[in-house]
PDB file of C-alpha atoms in Angstrom:
ATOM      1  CA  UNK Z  22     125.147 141.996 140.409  1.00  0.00           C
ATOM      2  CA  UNK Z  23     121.389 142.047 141.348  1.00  0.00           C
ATOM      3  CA  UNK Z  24     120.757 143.727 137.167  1.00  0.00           C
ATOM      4  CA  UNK Z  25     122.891 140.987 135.773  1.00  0.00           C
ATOM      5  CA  UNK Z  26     121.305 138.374 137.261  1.00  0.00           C
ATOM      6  CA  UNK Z  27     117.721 140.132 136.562  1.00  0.00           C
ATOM      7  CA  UNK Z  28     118.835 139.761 132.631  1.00  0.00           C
ATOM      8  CA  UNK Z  29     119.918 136.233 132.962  1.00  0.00           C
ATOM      9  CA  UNK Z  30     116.463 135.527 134.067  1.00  0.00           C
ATOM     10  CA  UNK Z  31     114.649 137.514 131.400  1.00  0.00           C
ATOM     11  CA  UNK Z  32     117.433 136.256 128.669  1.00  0.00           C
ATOM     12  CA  UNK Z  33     116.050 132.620 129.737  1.00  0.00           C
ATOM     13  CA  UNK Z  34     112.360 133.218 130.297  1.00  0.00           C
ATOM     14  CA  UNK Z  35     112.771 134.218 126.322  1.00  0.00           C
ATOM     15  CA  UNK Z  36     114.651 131.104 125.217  1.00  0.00           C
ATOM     16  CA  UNK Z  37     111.978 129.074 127.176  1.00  0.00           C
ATOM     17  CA  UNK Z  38     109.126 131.007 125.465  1.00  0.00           C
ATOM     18  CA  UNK Z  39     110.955 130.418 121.926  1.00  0.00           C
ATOM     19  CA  UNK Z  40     111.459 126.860 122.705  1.00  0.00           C
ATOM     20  CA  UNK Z  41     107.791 126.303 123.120  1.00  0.00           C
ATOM     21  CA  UNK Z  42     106.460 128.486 120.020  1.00  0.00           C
ATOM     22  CA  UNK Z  43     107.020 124.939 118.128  1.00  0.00           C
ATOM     23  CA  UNK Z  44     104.659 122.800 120.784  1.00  0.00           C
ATOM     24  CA  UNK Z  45     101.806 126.327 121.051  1.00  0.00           C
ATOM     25  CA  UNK Z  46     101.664 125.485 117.193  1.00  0.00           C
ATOM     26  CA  UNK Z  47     101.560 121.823 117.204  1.00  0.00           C
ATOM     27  CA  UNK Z  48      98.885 122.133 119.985  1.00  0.00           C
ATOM     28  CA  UNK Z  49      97.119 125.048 118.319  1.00  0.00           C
ATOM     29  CA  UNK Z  50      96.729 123.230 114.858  1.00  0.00           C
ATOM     30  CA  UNK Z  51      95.336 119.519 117.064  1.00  0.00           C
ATOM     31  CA  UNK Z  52      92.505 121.451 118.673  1.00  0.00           C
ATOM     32  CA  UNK Z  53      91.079 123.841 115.615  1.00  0.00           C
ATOM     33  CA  UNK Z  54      89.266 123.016 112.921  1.00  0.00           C
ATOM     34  CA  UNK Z  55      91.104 122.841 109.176  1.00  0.00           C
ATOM     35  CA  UNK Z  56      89.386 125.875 107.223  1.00  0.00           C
ATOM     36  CA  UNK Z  57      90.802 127.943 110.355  1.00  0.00           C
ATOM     37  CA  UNK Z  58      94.503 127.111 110.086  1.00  0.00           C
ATOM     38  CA  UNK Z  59      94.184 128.417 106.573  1.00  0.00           C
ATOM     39  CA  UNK Z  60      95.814 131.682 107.284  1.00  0.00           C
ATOM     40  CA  UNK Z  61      98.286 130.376 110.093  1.00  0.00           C
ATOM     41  CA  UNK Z  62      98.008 128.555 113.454  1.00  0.00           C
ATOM     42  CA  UNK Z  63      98.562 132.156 115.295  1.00  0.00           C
ATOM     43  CA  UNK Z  64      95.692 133.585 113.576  1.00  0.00           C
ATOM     44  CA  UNK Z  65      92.859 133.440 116.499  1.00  0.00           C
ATOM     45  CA  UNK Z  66      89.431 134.766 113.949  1.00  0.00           C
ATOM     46  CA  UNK Z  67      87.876 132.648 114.233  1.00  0.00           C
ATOM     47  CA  UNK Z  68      88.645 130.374 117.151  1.00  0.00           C
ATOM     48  CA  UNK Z  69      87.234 127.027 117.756  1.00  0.00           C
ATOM     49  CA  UNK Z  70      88.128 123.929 119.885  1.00  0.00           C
ATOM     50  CA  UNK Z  71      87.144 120.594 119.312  1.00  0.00           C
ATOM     51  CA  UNK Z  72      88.975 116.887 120.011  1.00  0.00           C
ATOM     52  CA  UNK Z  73      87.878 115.687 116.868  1.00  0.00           C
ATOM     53  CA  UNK Z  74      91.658 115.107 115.516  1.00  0.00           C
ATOM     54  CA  UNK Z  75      92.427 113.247 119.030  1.00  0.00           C
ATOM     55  CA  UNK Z  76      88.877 111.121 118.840  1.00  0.00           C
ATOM     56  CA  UNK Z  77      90.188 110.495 114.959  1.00  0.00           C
ATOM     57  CA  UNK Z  78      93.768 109.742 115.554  1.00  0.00           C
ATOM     58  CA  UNK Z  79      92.876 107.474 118.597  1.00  0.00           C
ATOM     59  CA  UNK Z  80      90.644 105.404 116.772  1.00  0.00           C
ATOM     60  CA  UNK Z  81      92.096 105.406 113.420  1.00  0.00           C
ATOM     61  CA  UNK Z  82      90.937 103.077 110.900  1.00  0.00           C
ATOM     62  CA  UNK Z  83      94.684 101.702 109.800  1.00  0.00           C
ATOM     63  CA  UNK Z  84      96.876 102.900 112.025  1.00  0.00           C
ATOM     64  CA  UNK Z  85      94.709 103.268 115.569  1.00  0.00           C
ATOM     65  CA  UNK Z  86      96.828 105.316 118.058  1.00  0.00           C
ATOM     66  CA  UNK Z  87      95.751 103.359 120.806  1.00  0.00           C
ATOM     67  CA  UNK Z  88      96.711 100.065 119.678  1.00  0.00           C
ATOM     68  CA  UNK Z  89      99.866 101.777 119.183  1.00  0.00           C
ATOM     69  CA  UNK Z  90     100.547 103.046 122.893  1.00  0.00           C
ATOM     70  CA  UNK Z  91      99.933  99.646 123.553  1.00  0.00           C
ATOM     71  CA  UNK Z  92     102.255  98.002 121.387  1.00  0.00           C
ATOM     72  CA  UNK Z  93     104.708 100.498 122.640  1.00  0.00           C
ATOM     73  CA  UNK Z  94     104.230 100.187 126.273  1.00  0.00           C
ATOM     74  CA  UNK Z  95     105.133  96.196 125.501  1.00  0.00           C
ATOM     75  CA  UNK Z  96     108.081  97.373 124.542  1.00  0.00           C
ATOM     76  CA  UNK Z  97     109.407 100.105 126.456  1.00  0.00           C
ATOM     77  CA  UNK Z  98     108.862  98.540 129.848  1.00  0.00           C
ATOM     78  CA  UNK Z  99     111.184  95.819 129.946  1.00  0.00           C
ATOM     79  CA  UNK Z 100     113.732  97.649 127.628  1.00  0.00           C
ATOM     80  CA  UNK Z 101     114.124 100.379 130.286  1.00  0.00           C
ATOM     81  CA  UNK Z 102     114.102  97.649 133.157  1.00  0.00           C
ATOM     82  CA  UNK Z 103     116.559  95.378 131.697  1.00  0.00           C
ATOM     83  CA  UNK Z 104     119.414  97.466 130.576  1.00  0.00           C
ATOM     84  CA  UNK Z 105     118.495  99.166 134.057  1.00  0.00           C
ATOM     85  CA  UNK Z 106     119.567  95.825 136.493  1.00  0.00           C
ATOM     86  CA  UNK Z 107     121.883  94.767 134.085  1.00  0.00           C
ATOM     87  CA  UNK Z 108     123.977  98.195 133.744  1.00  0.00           C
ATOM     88  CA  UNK Z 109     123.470  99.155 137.357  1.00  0.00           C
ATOM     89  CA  UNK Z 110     125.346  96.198 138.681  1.00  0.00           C
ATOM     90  CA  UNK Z 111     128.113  96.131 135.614  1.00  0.00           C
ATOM     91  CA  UNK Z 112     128.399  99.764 136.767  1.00  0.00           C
ATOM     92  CA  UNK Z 113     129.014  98.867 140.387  1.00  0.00           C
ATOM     93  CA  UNK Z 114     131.528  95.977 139.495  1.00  0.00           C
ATOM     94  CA  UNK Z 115     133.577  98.422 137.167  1.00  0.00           C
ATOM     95  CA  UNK Z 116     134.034 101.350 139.566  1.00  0.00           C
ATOM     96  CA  UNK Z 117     134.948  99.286 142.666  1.00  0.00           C
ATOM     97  CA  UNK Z 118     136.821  96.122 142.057  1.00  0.00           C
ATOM     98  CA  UNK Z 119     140.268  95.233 139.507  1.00  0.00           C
ATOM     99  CA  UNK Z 120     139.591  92.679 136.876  1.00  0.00           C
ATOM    100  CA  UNK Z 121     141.908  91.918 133.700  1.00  0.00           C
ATOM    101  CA  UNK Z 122     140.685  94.005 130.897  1.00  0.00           C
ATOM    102  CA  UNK Z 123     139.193  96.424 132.843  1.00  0.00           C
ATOM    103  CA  UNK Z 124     140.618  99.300 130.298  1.00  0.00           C
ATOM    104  CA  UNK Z 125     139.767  97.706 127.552  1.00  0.00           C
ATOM    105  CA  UNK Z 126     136.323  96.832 128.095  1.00  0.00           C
ATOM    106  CA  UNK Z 127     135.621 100.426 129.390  1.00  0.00           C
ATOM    107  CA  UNK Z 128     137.012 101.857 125.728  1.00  0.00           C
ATOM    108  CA  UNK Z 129     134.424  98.896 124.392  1.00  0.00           C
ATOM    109  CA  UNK Z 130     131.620 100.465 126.359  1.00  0.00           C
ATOM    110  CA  UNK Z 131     132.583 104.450 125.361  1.00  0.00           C
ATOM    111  CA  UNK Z 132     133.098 103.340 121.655  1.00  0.00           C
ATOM    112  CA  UNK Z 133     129.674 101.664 121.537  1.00  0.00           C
ATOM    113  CA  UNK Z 134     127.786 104.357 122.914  1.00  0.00           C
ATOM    114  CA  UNK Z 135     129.343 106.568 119.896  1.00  0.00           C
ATOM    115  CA  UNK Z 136     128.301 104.430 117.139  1.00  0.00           C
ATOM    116  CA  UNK Z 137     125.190 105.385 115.354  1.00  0.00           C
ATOM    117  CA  UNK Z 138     122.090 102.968 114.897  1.00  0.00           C
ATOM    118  CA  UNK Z 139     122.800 103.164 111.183  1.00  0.00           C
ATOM    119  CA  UNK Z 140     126.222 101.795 111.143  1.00  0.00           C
ATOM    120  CA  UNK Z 141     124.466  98.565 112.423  1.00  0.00           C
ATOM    121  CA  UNK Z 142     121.240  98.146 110.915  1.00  0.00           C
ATOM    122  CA  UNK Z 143     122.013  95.869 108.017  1.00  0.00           C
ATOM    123  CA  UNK Z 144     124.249  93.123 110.579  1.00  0.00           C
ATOM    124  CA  UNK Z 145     122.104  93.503 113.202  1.00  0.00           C
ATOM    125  CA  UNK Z 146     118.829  93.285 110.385  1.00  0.00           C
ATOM    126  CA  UNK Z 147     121.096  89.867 109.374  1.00  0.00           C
ATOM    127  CA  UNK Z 148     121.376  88.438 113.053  1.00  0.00           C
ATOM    128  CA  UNK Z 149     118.028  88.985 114.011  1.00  0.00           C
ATOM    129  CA  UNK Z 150     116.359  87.364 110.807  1.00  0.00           C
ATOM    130  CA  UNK Z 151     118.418  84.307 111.730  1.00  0.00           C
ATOM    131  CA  UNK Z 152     117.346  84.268 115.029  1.00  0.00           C
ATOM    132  CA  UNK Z 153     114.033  84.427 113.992  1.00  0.00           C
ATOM    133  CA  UNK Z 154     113.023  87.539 116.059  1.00  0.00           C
ATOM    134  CA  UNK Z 155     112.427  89.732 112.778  1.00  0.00           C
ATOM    135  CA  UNK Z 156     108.961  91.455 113.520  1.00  0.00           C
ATOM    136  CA  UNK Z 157     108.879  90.417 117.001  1.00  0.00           C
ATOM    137  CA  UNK Z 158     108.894  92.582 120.326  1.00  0.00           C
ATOM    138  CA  UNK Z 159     111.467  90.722 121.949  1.00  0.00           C
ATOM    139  CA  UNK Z 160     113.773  91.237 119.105  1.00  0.00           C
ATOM    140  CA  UNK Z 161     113.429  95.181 119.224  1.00  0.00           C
ATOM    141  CA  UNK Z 162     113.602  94.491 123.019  1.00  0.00           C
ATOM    142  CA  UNK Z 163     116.624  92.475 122.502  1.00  0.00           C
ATOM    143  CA  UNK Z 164     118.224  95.893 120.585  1.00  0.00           C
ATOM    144  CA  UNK Z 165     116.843  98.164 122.775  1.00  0.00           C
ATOM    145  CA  UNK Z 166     118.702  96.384 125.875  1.00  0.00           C
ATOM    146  CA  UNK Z 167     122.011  96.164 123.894  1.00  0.00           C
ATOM    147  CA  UNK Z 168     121.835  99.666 123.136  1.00  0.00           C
ATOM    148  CA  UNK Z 169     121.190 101.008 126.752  1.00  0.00           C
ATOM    149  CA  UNK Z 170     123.259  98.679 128.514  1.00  0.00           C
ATOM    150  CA  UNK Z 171     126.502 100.656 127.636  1.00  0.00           C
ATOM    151  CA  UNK Z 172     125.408 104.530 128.467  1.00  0.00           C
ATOM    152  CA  UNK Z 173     123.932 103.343 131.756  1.00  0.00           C
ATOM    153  CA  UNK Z 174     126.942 101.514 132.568  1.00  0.00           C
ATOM    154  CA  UNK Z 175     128.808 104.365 131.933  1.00  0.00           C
ATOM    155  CA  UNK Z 176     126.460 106.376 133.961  1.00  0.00           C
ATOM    156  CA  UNK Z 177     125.858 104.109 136.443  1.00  0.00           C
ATOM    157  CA  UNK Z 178     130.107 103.532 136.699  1.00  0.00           C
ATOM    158  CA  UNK Z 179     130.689 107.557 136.831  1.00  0.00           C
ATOM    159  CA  UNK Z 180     128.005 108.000 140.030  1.00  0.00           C
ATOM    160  CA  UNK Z 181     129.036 105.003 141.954  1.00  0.00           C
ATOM    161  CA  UNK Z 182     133.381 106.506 141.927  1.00  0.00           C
ATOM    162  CA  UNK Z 183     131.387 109.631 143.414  1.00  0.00           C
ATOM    163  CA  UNK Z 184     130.374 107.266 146.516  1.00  0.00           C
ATOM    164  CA  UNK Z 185     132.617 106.847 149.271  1.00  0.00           C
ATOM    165  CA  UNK Z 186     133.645 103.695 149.792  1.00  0.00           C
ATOM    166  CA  UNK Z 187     134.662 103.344 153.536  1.00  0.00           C
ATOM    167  CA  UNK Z 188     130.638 102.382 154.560  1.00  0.00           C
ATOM    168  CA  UNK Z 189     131.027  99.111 151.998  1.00  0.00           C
ATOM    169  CA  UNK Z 190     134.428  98.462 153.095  1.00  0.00           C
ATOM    170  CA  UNK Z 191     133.091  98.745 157.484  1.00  0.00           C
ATOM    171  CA  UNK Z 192     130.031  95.957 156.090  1.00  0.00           C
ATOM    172  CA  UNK Z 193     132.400  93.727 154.511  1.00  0.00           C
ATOM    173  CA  UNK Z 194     134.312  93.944 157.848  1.00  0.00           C
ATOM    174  CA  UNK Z 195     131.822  93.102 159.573  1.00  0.00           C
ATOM    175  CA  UNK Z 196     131.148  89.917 157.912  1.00  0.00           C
ATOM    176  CA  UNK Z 197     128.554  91.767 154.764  1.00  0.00           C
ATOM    177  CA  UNK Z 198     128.581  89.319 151.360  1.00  0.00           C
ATOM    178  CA  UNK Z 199     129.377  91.585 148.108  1.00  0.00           C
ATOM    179  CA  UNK Z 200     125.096  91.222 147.258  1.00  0.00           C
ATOM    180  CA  UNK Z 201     124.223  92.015 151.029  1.00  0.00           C
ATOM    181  CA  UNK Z 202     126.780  95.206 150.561  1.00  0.00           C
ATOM    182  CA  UNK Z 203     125.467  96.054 147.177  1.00  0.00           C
ATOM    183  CA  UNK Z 204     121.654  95.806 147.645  1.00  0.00           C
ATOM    184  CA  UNK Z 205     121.333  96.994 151.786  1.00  0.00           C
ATOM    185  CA  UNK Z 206     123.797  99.797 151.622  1.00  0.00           C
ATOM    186  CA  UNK Z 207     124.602 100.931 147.808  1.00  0.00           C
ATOM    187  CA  UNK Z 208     121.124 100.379 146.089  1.00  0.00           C
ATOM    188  CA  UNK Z 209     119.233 102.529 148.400  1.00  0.00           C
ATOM    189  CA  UNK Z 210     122.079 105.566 147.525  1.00  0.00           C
ATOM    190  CA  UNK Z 211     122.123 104.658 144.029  1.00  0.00           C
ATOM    191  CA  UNK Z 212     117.934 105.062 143.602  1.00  0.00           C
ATOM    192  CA  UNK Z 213     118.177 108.953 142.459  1.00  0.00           C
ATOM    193  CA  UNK Z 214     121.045 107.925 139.727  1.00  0.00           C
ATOM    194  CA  UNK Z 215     118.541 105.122 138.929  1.00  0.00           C
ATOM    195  CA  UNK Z 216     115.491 107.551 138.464  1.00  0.00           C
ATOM    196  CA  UNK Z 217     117.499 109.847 135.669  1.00  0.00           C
ATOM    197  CA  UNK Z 218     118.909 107.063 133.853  1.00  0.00           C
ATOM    198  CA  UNK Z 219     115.135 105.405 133.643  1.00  0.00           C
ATOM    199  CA  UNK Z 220     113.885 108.456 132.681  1.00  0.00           C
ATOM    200  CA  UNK Z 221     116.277 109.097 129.587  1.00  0.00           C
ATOM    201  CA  UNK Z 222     116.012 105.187 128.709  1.00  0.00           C
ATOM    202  CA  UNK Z 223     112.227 105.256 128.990  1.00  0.00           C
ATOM    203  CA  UNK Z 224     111.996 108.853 126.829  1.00  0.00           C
ATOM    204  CA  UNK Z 225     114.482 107.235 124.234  1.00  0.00           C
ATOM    205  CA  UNK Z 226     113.020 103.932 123.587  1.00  0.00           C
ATOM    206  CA  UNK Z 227     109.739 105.317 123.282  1.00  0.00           C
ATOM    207  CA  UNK Z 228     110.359 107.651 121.069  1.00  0.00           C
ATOM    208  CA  UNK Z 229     112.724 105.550 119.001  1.00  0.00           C
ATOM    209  CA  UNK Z 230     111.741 104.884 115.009  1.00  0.00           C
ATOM    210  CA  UNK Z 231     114.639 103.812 113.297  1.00  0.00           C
ATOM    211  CA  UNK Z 232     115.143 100.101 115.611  1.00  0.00           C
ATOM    212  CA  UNK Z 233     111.353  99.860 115.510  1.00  0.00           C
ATOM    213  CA  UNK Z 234     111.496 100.678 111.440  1.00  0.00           C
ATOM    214  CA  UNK Z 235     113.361  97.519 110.677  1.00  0.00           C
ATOM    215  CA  UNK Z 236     112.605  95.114 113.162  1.00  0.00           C
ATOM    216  CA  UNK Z 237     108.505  95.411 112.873  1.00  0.00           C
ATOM    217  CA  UNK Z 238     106.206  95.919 109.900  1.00  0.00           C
ATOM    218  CA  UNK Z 239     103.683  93.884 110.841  1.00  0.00           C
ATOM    219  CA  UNK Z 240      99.913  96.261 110.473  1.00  0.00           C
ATOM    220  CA  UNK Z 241      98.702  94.840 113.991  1.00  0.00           C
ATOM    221  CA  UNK Z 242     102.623  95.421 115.542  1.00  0.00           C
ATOM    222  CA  UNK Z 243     102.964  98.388 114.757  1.00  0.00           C
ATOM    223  CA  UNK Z 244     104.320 101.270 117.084  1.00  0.00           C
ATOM    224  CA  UNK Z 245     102.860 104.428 118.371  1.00  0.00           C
ATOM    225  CA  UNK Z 246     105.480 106.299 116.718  1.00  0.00           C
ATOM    226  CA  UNK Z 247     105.281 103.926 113.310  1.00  0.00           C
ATOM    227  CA  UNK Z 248     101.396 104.840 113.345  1.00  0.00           C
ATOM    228  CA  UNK Z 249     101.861 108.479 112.881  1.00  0.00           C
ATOM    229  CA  UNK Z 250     103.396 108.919 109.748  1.00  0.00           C
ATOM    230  CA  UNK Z 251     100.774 106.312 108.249  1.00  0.00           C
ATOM    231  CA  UNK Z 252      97.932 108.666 109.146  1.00  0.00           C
ATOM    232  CA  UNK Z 253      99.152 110.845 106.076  1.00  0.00           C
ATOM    233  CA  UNK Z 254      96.841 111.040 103.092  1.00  0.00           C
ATOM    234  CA  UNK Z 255      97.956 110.265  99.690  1.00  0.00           C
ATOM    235  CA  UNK Z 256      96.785 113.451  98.300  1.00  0.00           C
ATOM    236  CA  UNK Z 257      96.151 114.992 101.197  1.00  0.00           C
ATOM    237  CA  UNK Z 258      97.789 115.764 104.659  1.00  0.00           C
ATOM    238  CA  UNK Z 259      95.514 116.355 107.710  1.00  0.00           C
ATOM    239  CA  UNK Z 260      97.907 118.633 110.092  1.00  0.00           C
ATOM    240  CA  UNK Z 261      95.338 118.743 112.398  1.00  0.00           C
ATOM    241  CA  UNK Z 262      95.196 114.857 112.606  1.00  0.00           C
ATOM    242  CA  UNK Z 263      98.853 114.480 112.695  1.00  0.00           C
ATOM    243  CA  UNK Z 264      99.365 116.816 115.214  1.00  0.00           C
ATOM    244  CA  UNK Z 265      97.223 115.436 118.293  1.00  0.00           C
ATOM    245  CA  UNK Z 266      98.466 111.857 117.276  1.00  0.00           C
ATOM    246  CA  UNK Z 267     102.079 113.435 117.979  1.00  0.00           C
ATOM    247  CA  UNK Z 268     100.849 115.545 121.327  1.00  0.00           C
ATOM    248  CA  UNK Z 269      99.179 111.807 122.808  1.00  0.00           C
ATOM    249  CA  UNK Z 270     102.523 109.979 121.468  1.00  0.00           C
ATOM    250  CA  UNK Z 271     104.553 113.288 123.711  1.00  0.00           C
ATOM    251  CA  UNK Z 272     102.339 112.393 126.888  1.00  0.00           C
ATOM    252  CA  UNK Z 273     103.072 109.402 127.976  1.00  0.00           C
ATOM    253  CA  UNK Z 274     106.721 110.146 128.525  1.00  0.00           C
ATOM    254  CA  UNK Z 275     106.017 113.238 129.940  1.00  0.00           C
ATOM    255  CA  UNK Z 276     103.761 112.031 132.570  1.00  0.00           C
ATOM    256  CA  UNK Z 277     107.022 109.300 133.290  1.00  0.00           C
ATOM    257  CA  UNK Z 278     109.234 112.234 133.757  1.00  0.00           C
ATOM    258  CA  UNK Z 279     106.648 114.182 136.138  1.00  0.00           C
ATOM    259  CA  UNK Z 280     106.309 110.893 137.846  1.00  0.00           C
ATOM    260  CA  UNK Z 281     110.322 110.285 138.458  1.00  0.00           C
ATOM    261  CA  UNK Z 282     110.886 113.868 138.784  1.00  0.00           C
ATOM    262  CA  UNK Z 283     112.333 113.630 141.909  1.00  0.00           C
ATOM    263  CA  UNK Z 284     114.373 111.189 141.720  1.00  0.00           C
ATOM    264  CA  UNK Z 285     115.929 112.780 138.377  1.00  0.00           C
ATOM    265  CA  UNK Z 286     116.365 115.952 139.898  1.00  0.00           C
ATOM    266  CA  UNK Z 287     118.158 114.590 142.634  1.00  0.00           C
ATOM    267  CA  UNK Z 288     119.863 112.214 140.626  1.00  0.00           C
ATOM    268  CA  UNK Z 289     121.520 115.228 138.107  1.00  0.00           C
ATOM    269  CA  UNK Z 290     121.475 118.120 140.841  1.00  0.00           C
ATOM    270  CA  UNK Z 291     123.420 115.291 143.514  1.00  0.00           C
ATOM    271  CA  UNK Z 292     125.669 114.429 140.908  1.00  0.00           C
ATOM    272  CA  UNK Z 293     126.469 117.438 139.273  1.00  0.00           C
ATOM    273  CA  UNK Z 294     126.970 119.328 143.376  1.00  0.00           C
ATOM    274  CA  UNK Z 295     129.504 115.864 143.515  1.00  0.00           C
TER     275      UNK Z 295
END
């Protein structure tokens, strides 16, 4: 038993090393020069680091990276936090009380989450323009929030039938309103749950291209993750460039995740023990 799980361990250490061979190159190629990736990111004669590409990509003359991180933190805030409140408590309402069309609305919410953003581009493109939100954050926002609000109901709906419902039912007896019973006693239980599904939101909308791609095309609007492919050269292609724009665009979500890491790891760990 003690050999089997000794393999497990080194079978996994080597799927975890071959997982990041992609991000050593990406991270290789941002700090070295360009006449040294010549003959291959792994080859180490010579071997200088510089920040040049990040300097470069962060101040870009057309498509400046930090603009971009701005323009994206605009967006991704409130597109996590609304389909966050909204979900949570649409969650809560679908796992504890009986409403007509309860069914049906929950085979609404699992066959939106299946549909793919390119099976609606060209209505939602149509409904937007008439609204007038074309090239506007609040638009994108707008489609960001519809998007997320079904998964994280779903989510939200599958972790609250794991809580036991005898402490809500004792407050109610003793004289608890539905919001008192929902915000004293399930909120606080529901924070790790909360943590994962803000994590995933926050990762997803940030690194989202496709809603950004045909909602906003305005130079100044742009997105952190619209910027990078703009950095390319007509006749020539500046890995080195492209690469530390795409490890500064990979850190802000990380640092999210490292900041919420508790509360996701309780959130999936509690759930999954459940």
């Amino acid at each position: 038993m003690k050999n089997r799980m000794i393999l497990v361990y080194i079978i996994t250490w080597l799927v975890g090393l071959l997982w990041l061979i992609p991000f050593l190159g990406v991270f290789m190629t941002a700090i070295r020069p360009l006449d040294e990736l010549l003959n291959g990111w792994w080859s180490l004669k010579p071997f200088n680091i510089g920040f040049k590409n990040f300097l470069s990509a962060w101040n870009h003359p057309t498509a400046a990276l930090a603009q971009g991180i701005l323009n994206s933190l605009k967006v991704v805030i409130p597109s996590t936090i609304l389909p966050l409140v909204i979900a949570t408590m649409a969650g809560y309402y679908l796992s504890r009380y009986r409403f007509p069309g309860k069914r049906i609305l929950f085979v609404i919410i699992i066959i939106t989450i299946t549909l793919p953003q390119q099976m609606i581009a060209v209505p939602v493109y149509s409904m937007l323009s008439k609204m007038g939100l074309i090239d506007s954050y609040l638009g994108l926002i707008l489609l960001h929030t519809a998007w997320g609000i079904p998964w994280i109901t779903f989510f939200m709906r599958n972790f609250f039938a794991t809580l036991p419902a005898e402490i809500e039912e004792a407050a109610r007896i003793d004289g608890a309103s539905d919001f008192a019973v929902f915000f004293k006693i399930v909120f606080p239980l529901t924070l790790p749950a909360i943590g994962s599904a803000s994590v995933l939101q926050f990762n997803w909308v940030w690194s989202d291209f496709f809603l950004a791609l045909i909602t906003i095309y305005s130079p100044d609007k742009l997105l952190a993750t619209q910027r990078i492919p703009l950095m390319r050269g007509i006749y020539h292609v500046d890995w080195g460039l492209l690469s530390a724009a795409a490890i500064m665009v990979m850190i802000i979500p990380i640092l999210v995740f490292f900041l919420l890491q508790k509360y996701y790891v309780k959130g999936m760990i509690g759930w999954a023990m459940k």
